[in-house]
mmCIF file with all atom_site columns, C-alpha atoms in Angstrom:
data_model
loop_
_atom_site.group_PDB
_atom_site.id
_atom_site.type_symbol
_atom_site.label_atom_id
_atom_site.label_alt_id
_atom_site.label_comp_id
_atom_site.label_asym_id
_atom_site.label_entity_id
_atom_site.label_seq_id
_atom_site.pdbx_PDB_ins_code
_atom_site.Cartn_x
_atom_site.Cartn_y
_atom_site.Cartn_z
_atom_site.occupancy
_atom_site.B_iso_or_equiv
_atom_site.pdbx_formal_charge
_atom_site.auth_seq_id
_atom_site.auth_comp_id
_atom_site.auth_asym_id
_atom_site.auth_atom_id
_atom_site.pdbx_PDB_model_num
ATOM 1   C CA . MET H 1 1   ? -12.682 -15.970 -8.059  1.00 0.00 ? 1   MET H CA 1
ATOM 2   C CA . ALA H 1 2   ? -11.959 -17.978 -11.187 1.00 0.00 ? 2   ALA H CA 1
ATOM 3   C CA . VAL H 1 3   ? -9.325  -20.675 -11.054 1.00 0.00 ? 3   VAL H CA 1
ATOM 4   C CA . PRO H 1 4   ? -6.136  -19.480 -12.792 1.00 0.00 ? 4   PRO H CA 1
ATOM 5   C CA . SER H 1 5   ? -5.402  -21.304 -16.013 1.00 0.00 ? 5   SER H CA 1
ATOM 6   C CA . GLY H 1 6   ? -2.081  -23.017 -16.571 1.00 0.00 ? 6   GLY H CA 1
ATOM 7   C CA . SER H 1 7   ? -1.604  -20.958 -19.722 1.00 0.00 ? 7   SER H CA 1
ATOM 8   C CA . ALA H 1 8   ? -2.046  -17.719 -17.721 1.00 0.00 ? 8   ALA H CA 1
ATOM 9   C CA . ILE H 1 9   ? 0.607   -18.818 -15.221 1.00 0.00 ? 9   ILE H CA 1
ATOM 10  C CA . ARG H 1 10  ? 3.004   -19.747 -18.037 1.00 0.00 ? 10  ARG H CA 1
ATOM 11  C CA . ALA H 1 11  ? 2.378   -16.464 -19.885 1.00 0.00 ? 11  ALA H CA 1
ATOM 12  C CA . LEU H 1 12  ? 3.020   -14.417 -16.736 1.00 0.00 ? 12  LEU H CA 1
ATOM 13  C CA . ALA H 1 13  ? 6.133   -16.409 -15.838 1.00 0.00 ? 13  ALA H CA 1
ATOM 14  C CA . LEU H 1 14  ? 7.553   -15.782 -19.325 1.00 0.00 ? 14  LEU H CA 1
ATOM 15  C CA . GLU H 1 15  ? 6.759   -12.061 -19.187 1.00 0.00 ? 15  GLU H CA 1
ATOM 16  C CA . TYR H 1 16  ? 8.248   -11.737 -15.722 1.00 0.00 ? 16  TYR H CA 1
ATOM 17  C CA . LYS H 1 17  ? 11.449  -13.475 -16.831 1.00 0.00 ? 17  LYS H CA 1
ATOM 18  C CA . SER H 1 18  ? 11.635  -11.261 -19.932 1.00 0.00 ? 18  SER H CA 1
ATOM 19  C CA . LEU H 1 19  ? 11.320  -8.097  -17.819 1.00 0.00 ? 19  LEU H CA 1
ATOM 20  C CA . GLU H 1 20  ? 14.007  -9.331  -15.421 1.00 0.00 ? 20  GLU H CA 1
ATOM 21  C CA . GLU H 1 21  ? 16.392  -9.984  -18.319 1.00 0.00 ? 21  GLU H CA 1
ATOM 22  C CA . ASP H 1 22  ? 15.466  -6.883  -20.337 1.00 0.00 ? 22  ASP H CA 1
ATOM 23  C CA . PRO H 1 23  ? 13.798  -4.313  -18.037 1.00 0.00 ? 23  PRO H CA 1
ATOM 24  C CA . VAL H 1 24  ? 11.754  -1.365  -19.268 1.00 0.00 ? 24  VAL H CA 1
ATOM 25  C CA . GLU H 1 25  ? 13.793  1.770   -18.542 1.00 0.00 ? 25  GLU H CA 1
ATOM 26  C CA . GLY H 1 26  ? 12.423  3.659   -15.557 1.00 0.00 ? 26  GLY H CA 1
ATOM 27  C CA . PHE H 1 27  ? 10.521  0.685   -14.093 1.00 0.00 ? 27  PHE H CA 1
ATOM 28  C CA . ARG H 1 28  ? 11.192  -2.158  -11.722 1.00 0.00 ? 28  ARG H CA 1
ATOM 29  C CA . VAL H 1 29  ? 8.840   -5.097  -11.282 1.00 0.00 ? 29  VAL H CA 1
ATOM 30  C CA . LYS H 1 30  ? 8.766   -7.749  -8.588  1.00 0.00 ? 30  LYS H CA 1
ATOM 31  C CA . LEU H 1 31  ? 6.266   -10.236 -7.250  1.00 0.00 ? 31  LEU H CA 1
ATOM 32  C CA . VAL H 1 32  ? 4.427   -9.116  -4.116  1.00 0.00 ? 32  VAL H CA 1
ATOM 33  C CA . ASN H 1 33  ? 4.569   -12.744 -2.967  1.00 0.00 ? 33  ASN H CA 1
ATOM 34  C CA . ASP H 1 34  ? 6.779   -15.361 -4.608  1.00 0.00 ? 34  ASP H CA 1
ATOM 35  C CA . GLU H 1 35  ? 3.866   -17.821 -4.480  1.00 0.00 ? 35  GLU H CA 1
ATOM 36  C CA . ASP H 1 36  ? 1.482   -15.569 -6.440  1.00 0.00 ? 36  ASP H CA 1
ATOM 37  C CA . MET H 1 37  ? 2.281   -14.839 -10.088 1.00 0.00 ? 37  MET H CA 1
ATOM 38  C CA . PHE H 1 38  ? -0.945  -12.785 -10.398 1.00 0.00 ? 38  PHE H CA 1
ATOM 39  C CA . LEU H 1 39  ? 0.063   -9.795  -8.237  1.00 0.00 ? 39  LEU H CA 1
ATOM 40  C CA . TRP H 1 40  ? 3.109   -7.705  -9.126  1.00 0.00 ? 40  TRP H CA 1
ATOM 41  C CA . GLU H 1 41  ? 4.558   -4.594  -7.568  1.00 0.00 ? 41  GLU H CA 1
ATOM 42  C CA . VAL H 1 42  ? 5.708   -2.012  -10.073 1.00 0.00 ? 42  VAL H CA 1
ATOM 43  C CA . ALA H 1 43  ? 7.948   0.896   -9.168  1.00 0.00 ? 43  ALA H CA 1
ATOM 44  C CA . LEU H 1 44  ? 8.106   3.760   -11.623 1.00 0.00 ? 44  LEU H CA 1
ATOM 45  C CA . PHE H 1 45  ? 10.492  6.675   -11.793 1.00 0.00 ? 45  PHE H CA 1
ATOM 46  C CA . GLY H 1 46  ? 8.795   9.825   -12.991 1.00 0.00 ? 46  GLY H CA 1
ATOM 47  C CA . PRO H 1 47  ? 9.839   10.290  -16.626 1.00 0.00 ? 47  PRO H CA 1
ATOM 48  C CA . PRO H 1 48  ? 12.449  12.971  -17.408 1.00 0.00 ? 48  PRO H CA 1
ATOM 49  C CA . ASP H 1 49  ? 11.142  16.294  -18.701 1.00 0.00 ? 49  ASP H CA 1
ATOM 50  C CA . THR H 1 50  ? 7.722   15.831  -17.072 1.00 0.00 ? 50  THR H CA 1
ATOM 51  C CA . LEU H 1 51  ? 6.334   17.241  -13.823 1.00 0.00 ? 51  LEU H CA 1
ATOM 52  C CA . TYR H 1 52  ? 6.769   13.745  -12.350 1.00 0.00 ? 52  TYR H CA 1
ATOM 53  C CA . GLN H 1 53  ? 10.546  13.763  -12.968 1.00 0.00 ? 53  GLN H CA 1
ATOM 54  C CA . GLY H 1 54  ? 12.459  12.656  -9.885  1.00 0.00 ? 54  GLY H CA 1
ATOM 55  C CA . GLY H 1 55  ? 9.448   10.882  -8.390  1.00 0.00 ? 55  GLY H CA 1
ATOM 56  C CA . TYR H 1 56  ? 9.282   7.262   -7.250  1.00 0.00 ? 56  TYR H CA 1
ATOM 57  C CA . PHE H 1 57  ? 5.777   5.850   -7.584  1.00 0.00 ? 57  PHE H CA 1
ATOM 58  C CA . LYS H 1 58  ? 4.635   2.351   -6.683  1.00 0.00 ? 58  LYS H CA 1
ATOM 59  C CA . ALA H 1 59  ? 1.653   0.439   -8.007  1.00 0.00 ? 59  ALA H CA 1
ATOM 60  C CA . HIS H 1 60  ? 0.135   -3.032  -7.971  1.00 0.00 ? 60  HIS H CA 1
ATOM 61  C CA . LEU H 1 61  ? -0.482  -4.836  -11.215 1.00 0.00 ? 61  LEU H CA 1
ATOM 62  C CA . LYS H 1 62  ? -3.209  -7.450  -10.649 1.00 0.00 ? 62  LYS H CA 1
ATOM 63  C CA . PHE H 1 63  ? -3.805  -10.046 -13.351 1.00 0.00 ? 63  PHE H CA 1
ATOM 64  C CA . PRO H 1 64  ? -7.067  -11.916 -14.001 1.00 0.00 ? 64  PRO H CA 1
ATOM 65  C CA . ALA H 1 65  ? -7.202  -15.717 -13.979 1.00 0.00 ? 65  ALA H CA 1
ATOM 66  C CA . ASP H 1 66  ? -7.730  -15.751 -17.763 1.00 0.00 ? 66  ASP H CA 1
ATOM 67  C CA . TYR H 1 67  ? -4.798  -13.460 -18.640 1.00 0.00 ? 67  TYR H CA 1
ATOM 68  C CA . PRO H 1 68  ? -3.910  -12.550 -21.414 1.00 0.00 ? 68  PRO H CA 1
ATOM 69  C CA . TYR H 1 69  ? -7.498  -12.709 -22.686 1.00 0.00 ? 69  TYR H CA 1
ATOM 70  C CA . ASN H 1 70  ? -8.513  -10.013 -20.219 1.00 0.00 ? 70  ASN H CA 1
ATOM 71  C CA . PRO H 1 71  ? -6.419  -7.089  -18.972 1.00 0.00 ? 71  PRO H CA 1
ATOM 72  C CA . PRO H 1 72  ? -4.803  -6.624  -15.585 1.00 0.00 ? 72  PRO H CA 1
ATOM 73  C CA . SER H 1 73  ? -5.674  -3.677  -13.381 1.00 0.00 ? 73  SER H CA 1
ATOM 74  C CA . VAL H 1 74  ? -3.176  -1.074  -12.192 1.00 0.00 ? 74  VAL H CA 1
ATOM 75  C CA . ARG H 1 75  ? -3.594  0.660   -8.823  1.00 0.00 ? 75  ARG H CA 1
ATOM 76  C CA . PHE H 1 76  ? -1.075  3.206   -7.615  1.00 0.00 ? 76  PHE H CA 1
ATOM 77  C CA . LEU H 1 77  ? -0.051  2.745   -3.993  1.00 0.00 ? 77  LEU H CA 1
ATOM 78  C CA . SER H 1 78  ? 1.674   6.140   -4.058  1.00 0.00 ? 78  SER H CA 1
ATOM 79  C CA . LYS H 1 79  ? -0.366  9.334   -4.333  1.00 0.00 ? 79  LYS H CA 1
ATOM 80  C CA . VAL H 1 80  ? -0.454  10.375  -7.993  1.00 0.00 ? 80  VAL H CA 1
ATOM 81  C CA . TRP H 1 81  ? -2.362  13.535  -8.950  1.00 0.00 ? 81  TRP H CA 1
ATOM 82  C CA . HIS H 1 82  ? -3.276  12.964  -12.572 1.00 0.00 ? 82  HIS H CA 1
ATOM 83  C CA . PRO H 1 83  ? -6.391  13.290  -14.765 1.00 0.00 ? 83  PRO H CA 1
ATOM 84  C CA . ASN H 1 84  ? -6.387  9.536   -15.475 1.00 0.00 ? 84  ASN H CA 1
ATOM 85  C CA . VAL H 1 85  ? -5.856  8.258   -11.917 1.00 0.00 ? 85  VAL H CA 1
ATOM 86  C CA . TYR H 1 86  ? -8.870  7.874   -9.625  1.00 0.00 ? 86  TYR H CA 1
ATOM 87  C CA . GLU H 1 87  ? -8.670  9.083   -6.010  1.00 0.00 ? 87  GLU H CA 1
ATOM 88  C CA . ASN H 1 88  ? -8.245  5.443   -4.871  1.00 0.00 ? 88  ASN H CA 1
ATOM 89  C CA . GLY H 1 89  ? -5.200  5.054   -7.151  1.00 0.00 ? 89  GLY H CA 1
ATOM 90  C CA . ASP H 1 90  ? -6.843  3.030   -9.950  1.00 0.00 ? 90  ASP H CA 1
ATOM 91  C CA . LEU H 1 91  ? -5.407  3.882   -13.349 1.00 0.00 ? 91  LEU H CA 1
ATOM 92  C CA . CYS H 1 92  ? -7.859  4.528   -16.179 1.00 0.00 ? 92  CYS H CA 1
ATOM 93  C CA . VAL H 1 93  ? -6.331  3.974   -19.601 1.00 0.00 ? 93  VAL H CA 1
ATOM 94  C CA . SER H 1 94  ? -7.898  2.460   -22.712 1.00 0.00 ? 94  SER H CA 1
ATOM 95  C CA . ILE H 1 95  ? -5.370  -0.352  -23.002 1.00 0.00 ? 95  ILE H CA 1
ATOM 96  C CA . LEU H 1 96  ? -6.622  -1.744  -19.644 1.00 0.00 ? 96  LEU H CA 1
ATOM 97  C CA . HIS H 1 97  ? -10.296 -1.785  -20.615 1.00 0.00 ? 97  HIS H CA 1
ATOM 98  C CA . PRO H 1 98  ? -11.811 -5.177  -21.509 1.00 0.00 ? 98  PRO H CA 1
ATOM 99  C CA . PRO H 1 99  ? -12.037 -6.010  -25.214 1.00 0.00 ? 99  PRO H CA 1
ATOM 100 C CA . VAL H 1 100 ? -15.762 -5.377  -25.583 1.00 0.00 ? 100 VAL H CA 1
ATOM 101 C CA . ASP H 1 101 ? -17.562 -3.121  -28.003 1.00 0.00 ? 101 ASP H CA 1
ATOM 102 C CA . ASP H 1 102 ? -18.844 -0.163  -25.942 1.00 0.00 ? 102 ASP H CA 1
ATOM 103 C CA . PRO H 1 103 ? -20.030 2.725   -28.128 1.00 0.00 ? 103 PRO H CA 1
ATOM 104 C CA . GLN H 1 104 ? -20.781 4.814   -24.991 1.00 0.00 ? 104 GLN H CA 1
ATOM 105 C CA . SER H 1 105 ? -17.114 4.868   -23.948 1.00 0.00 ? 105 SER H CA 1
ATOM 106 C CA . GLY H 1 106 ? -15.905 6.897   -26.912 1.00 0.00 ? 106 GLY H CA 1
ATOM 107 C CA . GLU H 1 107 ? -13.069 4.381   -27.351 1.00 0.00 ? 107 GLU H CA 1
ATOM 108 C CA . LEU H 1 108 ? -12.451 2.398   -30.484 1.00 0.00 ? 108 LEU H CA 1
ATOM 109 C CA . PRO H 1 109 ? -12.222 -1.381  -29.968 1.00 0.00 ? 109 PRO H CA 1
ATOM 110 C CA . CYS H 1 110 ? -8.640  -1.236  -31.272 1.00 0.00 ? 110 CYS H CA 1
ATOM 111 C CA . GLU H 1 111 ? -7.690  1.089   -28.362 1.00 0.00 ? 111 GLU H CA 1
ATOM 112 C CA . ARG H 1 112 ? -8.782  -1.463  -25.774 1.00 0.00 ? 112 ARG H CA 1
ATOM 113 C CA . TRP H 1 113 ? -7.027  -4.532  -24.445 1.00 0.00 ? 113 TRP H CA 1
ATOM 114 C CA . ASN H 1 114 ? -6.249  -7.418  -26.735 1.00 0.00 ? 114 ASN H CA 1
ATOM 115 C CA . PRO H 1 115 ? -4.260  -10.592 -26.007 1.00 0.00 ? 115 PRO H CA 1
ATOM 116 C CA . THR H 1 116 ? -1.244  -9.372  -27.994 1.00 0.00 ? 116 THR H CA 1
ATOM 117 C CA . GLN H 1 117 ? -0.664  -6.667  -25.350 1.00 0.00 ? 117 GLN H CA 1
ATOM 118 C CA . ASN H 1 118 ? 1.629   -7.397  -22.423 1.00 0.00 ? 118 ASN H CA 1
ATOM 119 C CA . VAL H 1 119 ? 3.167   -5.855  -19.316 1.00 0.00 ? 119 VAL H CA 1
ATOM 120 C CA . ARG H 1 120 ? 5.808   -4.077  -21.400 1.00 0.00 ? 120 ARG H CA 1
ATOM 121 C CA . THR H 1 121 ? 3.139   -2.317  -23.509 1.00 0.00 ? 121 THR H CA 1
ATOM 122 C CA . ILE H 1 122 ? 1.211   -1.419  -20.339 1.00 0.00 ? 122 ILE H CA 1
ATOM 123 C CA . LEU H 1 123 ? 4.277   0.169   -18.736 1.00 0.00 ? 123 LEU H CA 1
ATOM 124 C CA . LEU H 1 124 ? 5.021   2.154   -21.888 1.00 0.00 ? 124 LEU H CA 1
ATOM 125 C CA . SER H 1 125 ? 1.384   3.315   -21.938 1.00 0.00 ? 125 SER H CA 1
ATOM 126 C CA . VAL H 1 126 ? 1.712   4.538   -18.338 1.00 0.00 ? 126 VAL H CA 1
ATOM 127 C CA . VAL H 1 127 ? 4.765   6.633   -19.266 1.00 0.00 ? 127 VAL H CA 1
ATOM 128 C CA . SER H 1 128 ? 2.935   8.008   -22.285 1.00 0.00 ? 128 SER H CA 1
ATOM 129 C CA . LEU H 1 129 ? -0.076  8.888   -20.138 1.00 0.00 ? 129 LEU H CA 1
ATOM 130 C CA . LEU H 1 130 ? 2.081   10.744  -17.612 1.00 0.00 ? 130 LEU H CA 1
ATOM 131 C CA . ASN H 1 131 ? 3.482   12.788  -20.496 1.00 0.00 ? 131 ASN H CA 1
ATOM 132 C CA . GLU H 1 132 ? 0.117   13.372  -22.192 1.00 0.00 ? 132 GLU H CA 1
ATOM 133 C CA . PRO H 1 133 ? -2.993  12.902  -20.025 1.00 0.00 ? 133 PRO H CA 1
ATOM 134 C CA . ASN H 1 134 ? -6.300  12.048  -21.675 1.00 0.00 ? 134 ASN H CA 1
ATOM 135 C CA . THR H 1 135 ? -8.570  14.859  -20.496 1.00 0.00 ? 135 THR H CA 1
ATOM 136 C CA . SER H 1 136 ? -11.523 13.915  -22.729 1.00 0.00 ? 136 SER H CA 1
ATOM 137 C CA . SER H 1 137 ? -12.657 11.201  -20.298 1.00 0.00 ? 137 SER H CA 1
ATOM 138 C CA . PRO H 1 138 ? -10.921 11.923  -16.985 1.00 0.00 ? 138 PRO H CA 1
ATOM 139 C CA . ALA H 1 139 ? -10.935 9.660   -13.945 1.00 0.00 ? 139 ALA H CA 1
ATOM 140 C CA . ASN H 1 140 ? -10.099 12.658  -11.740 1.00 0.00 ? 140 ASN H CA 1
ATOM 141 C CA . VAL H 1 141 ? -12.121 15.653  -12.946 1.00 0.00 ? 141 VAL H CA 1
ATOM 142 C CA . ASP H 1 142 ? -10.428 18.124  -10.575 1.00 0.00 ? 142 ASP H CA 1
ATOM 143 C CA . ALA H 1 143 ? -6.972  17.086  -11.778 1.00 0.00 ? 143 ALA H CA 1
ATOM 144 C CA . SER H 1 144 ? -8.155  17.324  -15.377 1.00 0.00 ? 144 SER H CA 1
ATOM 145 C CA . VAL H 1 145 ? -9.501  20.871  -14.917 1.00 0.00 ? 145 VAL H CA 1
ATOM 146 C CA . MET H 1 146 ? -6.275  21.923  -13.169 1.00 0.00 ? 146 MET H CA 1
ATOM 147 C CA . TYR H 1 147 ? -4.130  20.289  -15.855 1.00 0.00 ? 147 TYR H CA 1
ATOM 148 C CA . ARG H 1 148 ? -5.988  22.107  -18.650 1.00 0.00 ? 148 ARG H CA 1
ATOM 149 C CA . ARG H 1 149 ? -5.711  25.403  -16.762 1.00 0.00 ? 149 ARG H CA 1
ATOM 150 C CA . TRP H 1 150 ? -1.968  24.816  -16.248 1.00 0.00 ? 150 TRP H CA 1
ATOM 151 C CA . LYS H 1 151 ? -1.472  23.906  -19.918 1.00 0.00 ? 151 LYS H CA 1
ATOM 152 C CA . ASP H 1 152 ? -3.594  26.802  -21.242 1.00 0.00 ? 152 ASP H CA 1
ATOM 153 C CA . SER H 1 153 ? -1.674  29.262  -19.059 1.00 0.00 ? 153 SER H CA 1
ATOM 154 C CA . LYS H 1 154 ? 1.623   27.807  -20.378 1.00 0.00 ? 154 LYS H CA 1
ATOM 155 C CA . GLY H 1 155 ? 2.622   26.911  -16.810 1.00 0.00 ? 155 GLY H CA 1
ATOM 156 C CA . LYS H 1 156 ? 1.738   30.256  -15.210 1.00 0.00 ? 156 LYS H CA 1
ATOM 157 C CA . ASP H 1 157 ? -1.128  28.730  -13.213 1.00 0.00 ? 157 ASP H CA 1
ATOM 158 C CA . LYS H 1 158 ? 0.899   26.678  -10.715 1.00 0.00 ? 158 LYS H CA 1
ATOM 159 C CA . GLU H 1 159 ? -1.817  24.810  -8.761  1.00 0.00 ? 159 GLU H CA 1
ATOM 160 C CA . TYR H 1 160 ? -1.517  21.544  -10.720 1.00 0.00 ? 160 TYR H CA 1
ATOM 161 C CA . GLU H 1 161 ? 2.272   21.694  -10.824 1.00 0.00 ? 161 GLU H CA 1
ATOM 162 C CA . ASN H 1 162 ? 2.575   22.413  -7.079  1.00 0.00 ? 162 ASN H CA 1
ATOM 163 C CA . ILE H 1 163 ? 0.490   19.378  -6.093  1.00 0.00 ? 163 ILE H CA 1
ATOM 164 C CA . ILE H 1 164 ? 2.646   17.094  -8.240  1.00 0.00 ? 164 ILE H CA 1
ATOM 165 C CA . ARG H 1 165 ? 5.909   18.618  -6.968  1.00 0.00 ? 165 ARG H CA 1
ATOM 166 C CA . LYS H 1 166 ? 4.775   17.878  -3.387  1.00 0.00 ? 166 LYS H CA 1
ATOM 167 C CA . GLN H 1 167 ? 3.980   14.264  -4.333  1.00 0.00 ? 167 GLN H CA 1
ATOM 168 C CA . VAL H 1 168 ? 7.350   13.869  -6.071  1.00 0.00 ? 168 VAL H CA 1
ATOM 169 C CA . SER H 1 169 ? 9.084   15.207  -2.969  1.00 0.00 ? 169 SER H CA 1
ATOM 170 C CA . ALA H 1 170 ? 7.032   12.938  -0.669  1.00 0.00 ? 170 ALA H CA 1
ATOM 171 C CA . SER H 1 171 ? 7.918   9.926   -2.839  1.00 0.00 ? 171 SER H CA 1
ATOM 172 C CA . HIS H 1 172 ? 11.601  10.283  -1.923  1.00 0.00 ? 172 HIS H CA 1
ATOM 173 C CA . ALA H 1 173 ? 10.919  8.803   1.529   1.00 0.00 ? 173 ALA H CA 1
ATOM 174 C CA . GLU H 1 174 ? 9.591   5.620   -0.145  1.00 0.00 ? 174 GLU H CA 1
ATOM 175 C CA . ALA H 1 175 ? 12.631  5.515   -2.436  1.00 0.00 ? 175 ALA H CA 1
ATOM 176 C CA . ASP H 1 176 ? 14.905  5.801   0.605   1.00 0.00 ? 176 ASP H CA 1
ATOM 177 C CA . LYS H 1 177 ? 12.973  3.022   2.362   1.00 0.00 ? 177 LYS H CA 1
ATOM 178 C CA . ASP H 1 178 ? 13.436  0.799   -0.713  1.00 0.00 ? 178 ASP H CA 1
ATOM 179 C CA . GLN H 1 179 ? 17.130  1.793   -0.814  1.00 0.00 ? 179 GLN H CA 1
ATOM 180 C CA . VAL H 1 180 ? 16.800  3.354   -4.251  1.00 0.00 ? 180 VAL H CA 1
ATOM 181 C CA . VAL H 1 181 ? 19.573  5.874   -4.752  1.00 0.00 ? 181 VAL H CA 1
ATOM 182 C CA . ARG H 1 182 ? 18.816  9.175   -6.441  1.00 0.00 ? 182 ARG H CA 1
ATOM 183 C CA . SER H 1 183 ? 21.597  10.912  -8.267  1.00 0.00 ? 183 SER H CA 1
ATOM 184 C CA . GLU H 1 184 ? 21.890  14.345  -9.740  1.00 0.00 ? 184 GLU H CA 1
ATOM 185 C CA . GLU H 1 185 ? 22.456  14.004  -13.469 1.00 0.00 ? 185 GLU H CA 1
ATOM 186 C CA . ARG H 1 186 ? 21.027  17.290  -14.657 1.00 0.00 ? 186 ARG H CA 1
ATOM 187 C CA . ARG H 1 187 ? 22.013  20.701  -13.456 1.00 0.00 ? 187 ARG H CA 1
ATOM 188 C CA . VAL H 1 188 ? 21.198  24.282  -14.436 1.00 0.00 ? 188 VAL H CA 1
ATOM 189 C CA . GLY H 1 189 ? 18.012  24.668  -12.443 1.00 0.00 ? 189 GLY H CA 1
ATOM 190 C CA . LYS H 1 190 ? 16.499  21.270  -13.248 1.00 0.00 ? 190 LYS H CA 1
ATOM 191 C CA . GLU H 1 191 ? 15.462  18.908  -10.492 1.00 0.00 ? 191 GLU H CA 1
ATOM 192 C CA . CYS H 1 192 ? 17.385  15.751  -9.698  1.00 0.00 ? 192 CYS H CA 1
ATOM 193 C CA . ARG H 1 193 ? 16.649  12.953  -12.095 1.00 0.00 ? 193 ARG H CA 1
ATOM 194 C CA . SER H 1 194 ? 16.206  9.584   -10.463 1.00 0.00 ? 194 SER H CA 1
ATOM 195 C CA . ARG H 1 195 ? 17.594  6.362   -11.772 1.00 0.00 ? 195 ARG H CA 1
ATOM 196 C CA . TRP H 1 196 ? 17.896  2.788   -10.585 1.00 0.00 ? 196 TRP H CA 1
ATOM 197 C CA . SER H 1 197 ? 21.215  1.917   -9.107  1.00 0.00 ? 197 SER H CA 1
#
């Protein structure tokens, strides 16, 4: 493994402090180990008005030694059924792909990582991806097929939705373990919406 640069440690320390002072709504970040600035735990509440609403999903954000010149990786620790999440939990999103020209990928270089990106832009990309999966190059083909079937049927085909609802429900045990309180803010047939408290 490459030796972490001092500039990478400083950049991560500044970003971490910024997120502590001005958090991204719906996320919580903390260091897995106070001695290691290169591995963060991220907890995400499923965004409102999505199938993931009410869920509590955890992931590791692992930074390379030469950050911010190369992107971190994101691996969900919680089960997340999604077209852009591999079975092992690795997230596949353009913003986390290295800044190389790869005509085979179908991605434009401007869609890939660049050093002006940061943890805040990554977290916002994750929320966006949960709302609108990229099914043109799926990491989980089965989830992608189910998602398209669900979308084409305007929600009548429930297979995709049912898997996610089970994962959202299962995530409540982890939220309870982490002493995250869920509160009911929406009524009239909508599920509980989770929030940090």
